[in-house]
Amino acid sequence: MAGVVRRIFANLPRINTCNYVKTPLLSILPSVTSKFYSNVPTPYEIVDAQEDRKTYQGVIDNVNRQVAEKKQGRLFAVVHVAGKQVKITEGDVFIVEGYWPPDAGDKISLDKVLLVGASDFTLIGRPLVQRGLVRVEATVIEKNVSHTKTHFRKKRRKQYMRINFYRTPRTMVRVNRIEIVGEVNHPPAVTGLETRIF
Amino acid sequence: MVFTTAVNFVRSRGPDEFWRKRKVFKLAAAYIGRSRNCYSIAIRSVHRALVYATKGRKLKKEDFSNLWDTRITAGCEQHDINYHVFKESLARNNILLNRNTLATLACWEPFTFKALTDIAHKRASEDGITPPKENKVLYIPKRGSQSKN
């Protein structure tokens, strides 16, 4: 069954930018044939890094060039805020519902970026895009509460009736800027580890 | 006001009849016919409306949830991939976009959604992820098929 499906998928148009290994066991280590241990590389293990790099480097170079020349245009991003994902672009106002500590006037940077898109490319995070690559700046413009919602329950012929009113806090956030500051696939080196004990 | 008994106190409690009824009439202001002016009918329809409003807030969430599924399914069909295979492949790739976001992308960012389906296609073919089997009715009892013992 799996084989059939694989063949079906193989016929479909899709990107072919993978250098994953499908070499059989015997071709790698002919001397070792263990019944219990598999020497086959795990799926998605990159065996030839050079070859792998060749396949995607062109795309990444193009993206980096476009960003360097500032030709990427207006960006949109999917950010994770207060437990929800929001698709935002520059100048947007979005509402965070429920208790959320930032106060009005606070300038915040939204760091959990799941996806960034431009007209020519999309950077998809797994689950987040590389830290420090994208800067999303926002300002909290207003904090207030929603309209009054009535929670009313009633059972017929059972003398049961309850009424409650509630309002949920709401925070309005203006997105000031979304920009790519780093280089794709070139994360900054980790520094400051010399002084750390753990 | 002097109350000689507790019963009288209980009976006379609460706001004046006019104000008590006015609360209900304000909610019934836009109703049609007698349910707008006649208290005994107005209170019934106001109560029913409030119950609907309470239940509706939950239903709205369910409806939107279904709408997202519909939109993602439509987007997936456009790119020849099964919804479940798509979701499973994305999860295995550690792409944790939720259904709300995926539906938004399917609607408004077709190129981004295409990129996601491409990734899913690749992963599905690598891992051999198959669409789940449809529910089949295995046995339909017919009249007289069950033997009497």
mmCIF file of N, CA and C in Angstrom, chain A residues 1-2 5-6 9-10 12-18 20 22 43-44 76 78 84-87 114-115 117 119 122 124-127 149-154 161 163 166, chain B residues 46-48 50-51 53-54 57 80-81 85 92-98 100-101 104-105 108-109 111-112 115-116 118-119 121-131:
data_model
loop_
_atom_site.group_PDB
_atom_site.id
_atom_site.type_symbol
_atom_site.label_atom_id
_atom_site.label_comp_id
_atom_site.label_asym_id
_atom_site.label_seq_id
_atom_site.Cartn_x
_atom_site.Cartn_y
_atom_site.Cartn_z
ATOM 1 N N MET A 1 0.852 -1.217 0.000
ATOM 2 C CA MET A 1 0.000 0.000 0.000
ATOM 3 C C MET A 1 0.874 1.249 0.000
ATOM 4 N N ALA A 2 1.879 1.241 0.905
ATOM 5 C CA ALA A 2 2.756 2.418 1.009
ATOM 6 C C ALA A 2 3.488 2.649 -0.306
ATOM 7 N N VAL A 5 1.271 4.341 -2.820
ATOM 8 C CA VAL A 5 1.088 5.765 -2.530
ATOM 9 C C VAL A 5 2.348 6.534 -2.884
ATOM 10 N N ARG A 6 3.496 5.923 -2.582
ATOM 11 C CA ARG A 6 4.754 6.596 -2.883
ATOM 12 C C ARG A 6 4.865 6.862 -4.375
ATOM 13 N N PHE A 9 2.567 9.746 -5.295
ATOM 14 C CA PHE A 9 3.129 11.047 -4.925
ATOM 15 C C PHE A 9 4.305 11.403 -5.813
ATOM 16 N N ALA A 10 5.047 10.357 -6.223
ATOM 17 C CA ALA A 10 6.223 10.617 -7.028
ATOM 18 C C ALA A 10 5.843 11.245 -8.362
ATOM 19 N N LEU A 12 3.524 13.417 -8.797
ATOM 20 C CA LEU A 12 2.980 14.759 -8.651
ATOM 21 C C LEU A 12 4.088 15.806 -8.748
ATOM 22 N N PRO A 13 3.774 16.962 -9.265
ATOM 23 C CA PRO A 13 4.793 18.014 -9.328
ATOM 24 C C PRO A 13 5.116 18.515 -7.931
ATOM 25 N N ARG A 14 6.359 18.632 -7.598
ATOM 26 C CA ARG A 14 6.744 19.131 -6.291
ATOM 27 C C ARG A 14 8.203 19.518 -6.307
ATOM 28 N N ILE A 15 8.654 20.134 -5.246
ATOM 29 C CA ILE A 15 10.055 20.533 -5.184
ATOM 30 C C ILE A 15 10.926 19.299 -5.000
ATOM 31 N N ASN A 16 12.023 19.296 -5.656
ATOM 32 C CA ASN A 16 12.951 18.191 -5.500
ATOM 33 C C ASN A 16 14.279 18.734 -5.011
ATOM 34 N N THR A 17 14.301 19.105 -3.785
ATOM 35 C CA THR A 17 15.521 19.719 -3.260
ATOM 36 C C THR A 17 16.006 18.935 -2.062
ATOM 37 N N CYS A 18 15.977 17.636 -2.168
ATOM 38 C CA CYS A 18 16.376 16.843 -1.023
ATOM 39 C C CYS A 18 17.534 15.939 -1.351
ATOM 40 N N TYR A 20 18.299 13.272 0.719
ATOM 41 C CA TYR A 20 18.159 12.281 1.762
ATOM 42 C C TYR A 20 18.554 10.906 1.228
ATOM 43 N N LYS A 22 18.631 7.003 0.527
ATOM 44 C CA LYS A 22 17.803 5.807 0.390
ATOM 45 C C LYS A 22 18.680 4.623 0.026
ATOM 46 N N PRO A 43 15.987 8.292 8.316
ATOM 47 C CA PRO A 43 15.453 9.176 7.294
ATOM 48 C C PRO A 43 15.852 10.616 7.592
ATOM 49 N N TYR A 44 16.094 11.365 6.598
ATOM 50 C CA TYR A 44 16.437 12.791 6.695
ATOM 51 C C TYR A 44 17.825 13.030 7.275
ATOM 52 N N PHE A 76 4.623 39.953 5.498
ATOM 53 C CA PHE A 76 3.630 39.577 6.517
ATOM 54 C C PHE A 76 4.254 38.489 7.375
ATOM 55 N N VAL A 78 3.397 35.447 10.636
ATOM 56 C CA VAL A 78 2.478 34.774 11.559
ATOM 57 C C VAL A 78 3.196 34.690 12.892
ATOM 58 N N LYS A 84 -2.223 32.397 20.883
ATOM 59 C CA LYS A 84 -2.913 32.332 19.597
ATOM 60 C C LYS A 84 -1.979 32.779 18.490
ATOM 61 N N GLN A 85 -2.249 32.301 17.308
ATOM 62 C CA GLN A 85 -1.436 32.710 16.163
ATOM 63 C C GLN A 85 -2.175 33.785 15.381
ATOM 64 N N VAL A 86 -1.450 34.831 15.033
ATOM 65 C CA VAL A 86 -2.062 35.930 14.289
ATOM 66 C C VAL A 86 -1.241 36.198 13.041
ATOM 67 N N LYS A 87 -1.936 36.395 11.952
ATOM 68 C CA LYS A 87 -1.237 36.808 10.736
ATOM 69 C C LYS A 87 -1.287 38.329 10.673
ATOM 70 N N LEU A 114 6.370 32.453 13.468
ATOM 71 C CA LEU A 114 6.232 31.113 12.891
ATOM 72 C C LEU A 114 6.439 31.099 11.385
ATOM 73 N N LEU A 115 6.195 32.242 10.771
ATOM 74 C CA LEU A 115 6.245 32.274 9.313
ATOM 75 C C LEU A 115 6.389 33.726 8.858
ATOM 76 N N GLY A 117 6.379 36.012 5.214
ATOM 77 C CA GLY A 117 6.143 35.911 3.778
ATOM 78 C C GLY A 117 6.367 37.230 3.082
ATOM 79 N N SER A 119 6.450 38.823 -1.270
ATOM 80 C CA SER A 119 5.782 38.501 -2.531
ATOM 81 C C SER A 119 6.497 37.368 -3.263
ATOM 82 N N THR A 122 8.756 32.711 1.026
ATOM 83 C CA THR A 122 8.154 32.490 2.346
ATOM 84 C C THR A 122 9.176 31.767 3.213
ATOM 85 N N ILE A 124 9.474 29.557 6.381
ATOM 86 C CA ILE A 124 8.605 28.777 7.252
ATOM 87 C C ILE A 124 9.420 28.258 8.426
ATOM 88 N N GLY A 125 8.964 28.562 9.623
ATOM 89 C CA GLY A 125 9.694 28.149 10.823
ATOM 90 C C GLY A 125 9.340 26.728 11.229
ATOM 91 N N ARG A 126 10.303 26.092 11.873
ATOM 92 C CA ARG A 126 10.056 24.720 12.344
ATOM 93 C C ARG A 126 10.381 24.627 13.820
ATOM 94 N N PRO A 127 9.528 24.991 14.726
ATOM 95 C CA PRO A 127 8.282 25.729 14.506
ATOM 96 C C PRO A 127 8.507 27.237 14.387
ATOM 97 N N LYS A 149 -21.260 40.794 28.075
ATOM 98 C CA LYS A 149 -21.904 39.600 27.539
ATOM 99 C C LYS A 149 -22.775 38.994 28.635
ATOM 100 N N THR A 150 -23.952 38.561 28.264
ATOM 101 C CA THR A 150 -24.895 38.011 29.227
ATOM 102 C C THR A 150 -24.859 36.503 29.161
ATOM 103 N N HIS A 151 -24.613 35.909 30.291
ATOM 104 C CA HIS A 151 -24.650 34.452 30.340
ATOM 105 C C HIS A 151 -25.931 34.054 31.041
ATOM 106 N N PHE A 152 -26.873 33.578 30.275
ATOM 107 C CA PHE A 152 -28.220 33.337 30.791
ATOM 108 C C PHE A 152 -28.600 31.879 30.569
ATOM 109 N N ARG A 153 -28.956 31.209 31.656
ATOM 110 C CA ARG A 153 -29.397 29.823 31.544
ATOM 111 C C ARG A 153 -30.799 29.694 32.091
ATOM 112 N N LYS A 154 -31.564 28.887 31.455
ATOM 113 C CA LYS A 154 -32.935 28.700 31.925
ATOM 114 C C LYS A 154 -33.411 27.318 31.556
ATOM 115 N N MET A 161 -33.259 29.370 36.781
ATOM 116 C CA MET A 161 -32.882 30.501 35.934
ATOM 117 C C MET A 161 -31.667 31.164 36.569
ATOM 118 N N ILE A 163 -28.538 34.148 35.809
ATOM 119 C CA ILE A 163 -28.025 35.164 34.892
ATOM 120 C C ILE A 163 -26.713 35.718 35.430
ATOM 121 N N TYR A 166 -20.513 39.286 32.137
ATOM 122 C CA TYR A 166 -19.057 39.340 32.202
ATOM 123 C C TYR A 166 -18.486 40.148 31.041
ATOM 124 N N VAL B 46 -37.725 37.347 25.293
ATOM 125 C CA VAL B 46 -36.437 37.865 25.756
ATOM 126 C C VAL B 46 -35.624 36.743 26.383
ATOM 127 N N HIS B 47 -36.266 35.935 27.196
ATOM 128 C CA HIS B 47 -35.550 34.813 27.816
ATOM 129 C C HIS B 47 -35.010 33.858 26.761
ATOM 130 N N ARG B 48 -35.866 33.568 25.780
ATOM 131 C CA ARG B 48 -35.430 32.647 24.725
ATOM 132 C C ARG B 48 -34.233 33.235 23.980
ATOM 133 N N LEU B 50 -32.040 35.381 25.065
ATOM 134 C CA LEU B 50 -30.818 35.385 25.882
ATOM 135 C C LEU B 50 -30.181 33.994 25.933
ATOM 136 N N VAL B 51 -31.032 32.968 25.988
ATOM 137 C CA VAL B 51 -30.495 31.602 25.982
ATOM 138 C C VAL B 51 -29.791 31.334 24.656
ATOM 139 N N ALA B 53 -28.439 33.521 22.735
ATOM 140 C CA ALA B 53 -27.193 34.298 22.667
ATOM 141 C C ALA B 53 -26.080 33.585 23.417
ATOM 142 N N THR B 54 -26.430 33.005 24.566
ATOM 143 C CA THR B 54 -25.428 32.293 25.364
ATOM 144 C C THR B 54 -24.917 31.064 24.618
ATOM 145 N N ARG B 57 -22.687 31.785 21.354
ATOM 146 C CA ARG B 57 -21.257 32.114 21.462
ATOM 147 C C ARG B 57 -20.407 30.860 21.312
ATOM 148 N N ASP B 80 -3.779 18.760 -4.766
ATOM 149 C CA ASP B 80 -3.777 17.292 -4.817
ATOM 150 C C ASP B 80 -3.160 16.647 -3.594
ATOM 151 N N ILE B 81 -3.602 17.051 -2.451
ATOM 152 C CA ILE B 81 -3.142 16.377 -1.242
ATOM 153 C C ILE B 81 -4.320 16.227 -0.297
ATOM 154 N N VAL B 85 -3.290 13.908 5.402
ATOM 155 C CA VAL B 85 -1.889 13.718 5.030
ATOM 156 C C VAL B 85 -1.139 15.049 5.185
ATOM 157 N N ARG B 92 4.916 16.384 11.302
ATOM 158 C CA ARG B 92 6.184 15.650 11.319
ATOM 159 C C ARG B 92 7.352 16.554 10.946
ATOM 160 N N ASN B 93 7.072 17.595 10.183
ATOM 161 C CA ASN B 93 8.117 18.560 9.849
ATOM 162 C C ASN B 93 8.287 19.614 10.937
ATOM 163 N N ASN B 94 7.507 19.463 12.004
ATOM 164 C CA ASN B 94 7.571 20.423 13.102
ATOM 165 C C ASN B 94 7.118 21.818 12.687
ATOM 166 N N ILE B 95 6.202 21.869 11.742
ATOM 167 C CA ILE B 95 5.598 23.154 11.369
ATOM 168 C C ILE B 95 4.279 23.235 12.131
ATOM 169 N N LEU B 96 4.236 24.103 13.119
ATOM 170 C CA LEU B 96 3.110 24.069 14.055
ATOM 171 C C LEU B 96 2.126 25.208 13.830
ATOM 172 N N LEU B 97 1.769 25.420 12.586
ATOM 173 C CA LEU B 97 0.739 26.425 12.302
ATOM 174 C C LEU B 97 -0.613 25.817 12.635
ATOM 175 N N ASN B 98 -1.470 26.618 13.267
ATOM 176 C CA ASN B 98 -2.773 26.049 13.628
ATOM 177 C C ASN B 98 -3.759 26.162 12.460
ATOM 178 N N ASN B 100 -6.493 27.761 12.113
ATOM 179 C CA ASN B 100 -6.917 29.122 11.805
ATOM 180 C C ASN B 100 -5.938 29.782 10.846
ATOM 181 N N THR B 101 -4.659 29.672 11.171
ATOM 182 C CA THR B 101 -3.635 30.279 10.327
ATOM 183 C C THR B 101 -3.598 29.618 8.949
ATOM 184 N N THR B 104 -6.345 30.865 6.851
ATOM 185 C CA THR B 104 -6.063 32.227 6.404
ATOM 186 C C THR B 104 -5.081 32.201 5.238
ATOM 187 N N LEU B 105 -4.045 31.378 5.377
ATOM 188 C CA LEU B 105 -3.043 31.302 4.316
ATOM 189 C C LEU B 105 -3.661 30.715 3.048
ATOM 190 N N TRP B 108 -5.726 33.706 1.580
ATOM 191 C CA TRP B 108 -5.135 34.999 1.211
ATOM 192 C C TRP B 108 -3.698 34.917 0.745
ATOM 193 N N GLU B 109 -3.032 33.814 1.045
ATOM 194 C CA GLU B 109 -1.631 33.695 0.629
ATOM 195 C C GLU B 109 -1.439 32.396 -0.148
ATOM 196 N N PHE B 111 0.461 31.437 -2.519
ATOM 197 C CA PHE B 111 1.830 30.961 -2.795
ATOM 198 C C PHE B 111 2.436 30.324 -1.552
ATOM 199 N N THR B 112 2.190 30.954 -0.412
ATOM 200 C CA THR B 112 2.667 30.375 0.840
ATOM 201 C C THR B 112 2.024 29.022 1.085
ATOM 202 N N ALA B 115 3.610 26.459 -0.991
ATOM 203 C CA ALA B 115 4.895 26.042 -0.432
ATOM 204 C C ALA B 115 4.684 24.998 0.660
ATOM 205 N N LEU B 116 3.669 25.221 1.481
ATOM 206 C CA LEU B 116 3.383 24.277 2.566
ATOM 207 C C LEU B 116 2.961 22.918 2.015
ATOM 208 N N ASP B 118 3.782 21.717 -0.844
ATOM 209 C CA ASP B 118 4.985 21.101 -1.439
ATOM 210 C C ASP B 118 5.785 20.351 -0.385
ATOM 211 N N ILE B 119 5.975 21.018 0.747
ATOM 212 C CA ILE B 119 6.708 20.377 1.843
ATOM 213 C C ILE B 119 5.981 19.110 2.280
ATOM 214 N N HIS B 121 3.894 17.269 0.583
ATOM 215 C CA HIS B 121 4.014 16.253 -0.462
ATOM 216 C C HIS B 121 5.320 15.492 -0.313
ATOM 217 N N LYS B 122 6.373 16.248 -0.150
ATOM 218 C CA LYS B 122 7.701 15.650 -0.056
ATOM 219 C C LYS B 122 7.768 14.705 1.142
ATOM 220 N N ARG B 123 7.310 15.220 2.277
ATOM 221 C CA ARG B 123 7.380 14.429 3.502
ATOM 222 C C ARG B 123 6.500 13.183 3.404
ATOM 223 N N ALA B 124 5.318 13.382 2.813
ATOM 224 C CA ALA B 124 4.387 12.256 2.699
ATOM 225 C C ALA B 124 4.980 11.160 1.826
ATOM 226 N N SER B 125 5.657 11.547 0.750
ATOM 227 C CA SER B 125 6.228 10.528 -0.128
ATOM 228 C C SER B 125 7.439 9.865 0.521
ATOM 229 N N GLU B 126 8.192 10.629 1.319
ATOM 230 C CA GLU B 126 9.346 10.039 2.013
ATOM 231 C C GLU B 126 8.890 9.033 3.067
ATOM 232 N N ASP B 127 7.876 9.464 3.839
ATOM 233 C CA ASP B 127 7.448 8.635 4.968
ATOM 234 C C ASP B 127 6.370 7.622 4.586
ATOM 235 N N GLY B 128 5.834 7.773 3.399
ATOM 236 C CA GLY B 128 4.745 6.888 3.015
ATOM 237 C C GLY B 128 3.490 7.127 3.825
ATOM 238 N N ILE B 129 3.156 8.394 4.029
ATOM 239 C CA ILE B 129 1.928 8.704 4.777
ATOM 240 C C ILE B 129 0.739 8.544 3.837
ATOM 241 N N THR B 130 -0.195 7.743 4.261
ATOM 242 C CA THR B 130 -1.348 7.488 3.401
ATOM 243 C C THR B 130 -2.587 8.136 3.992
ATOM 244 N N PRO B 131 -3.530 8.477 3.148
ATOM 245 C CA PRO B 131 -4.781 9.016 3.684
ATOM 246 C C PRO B 131 -5.494 7.951 4.497
#
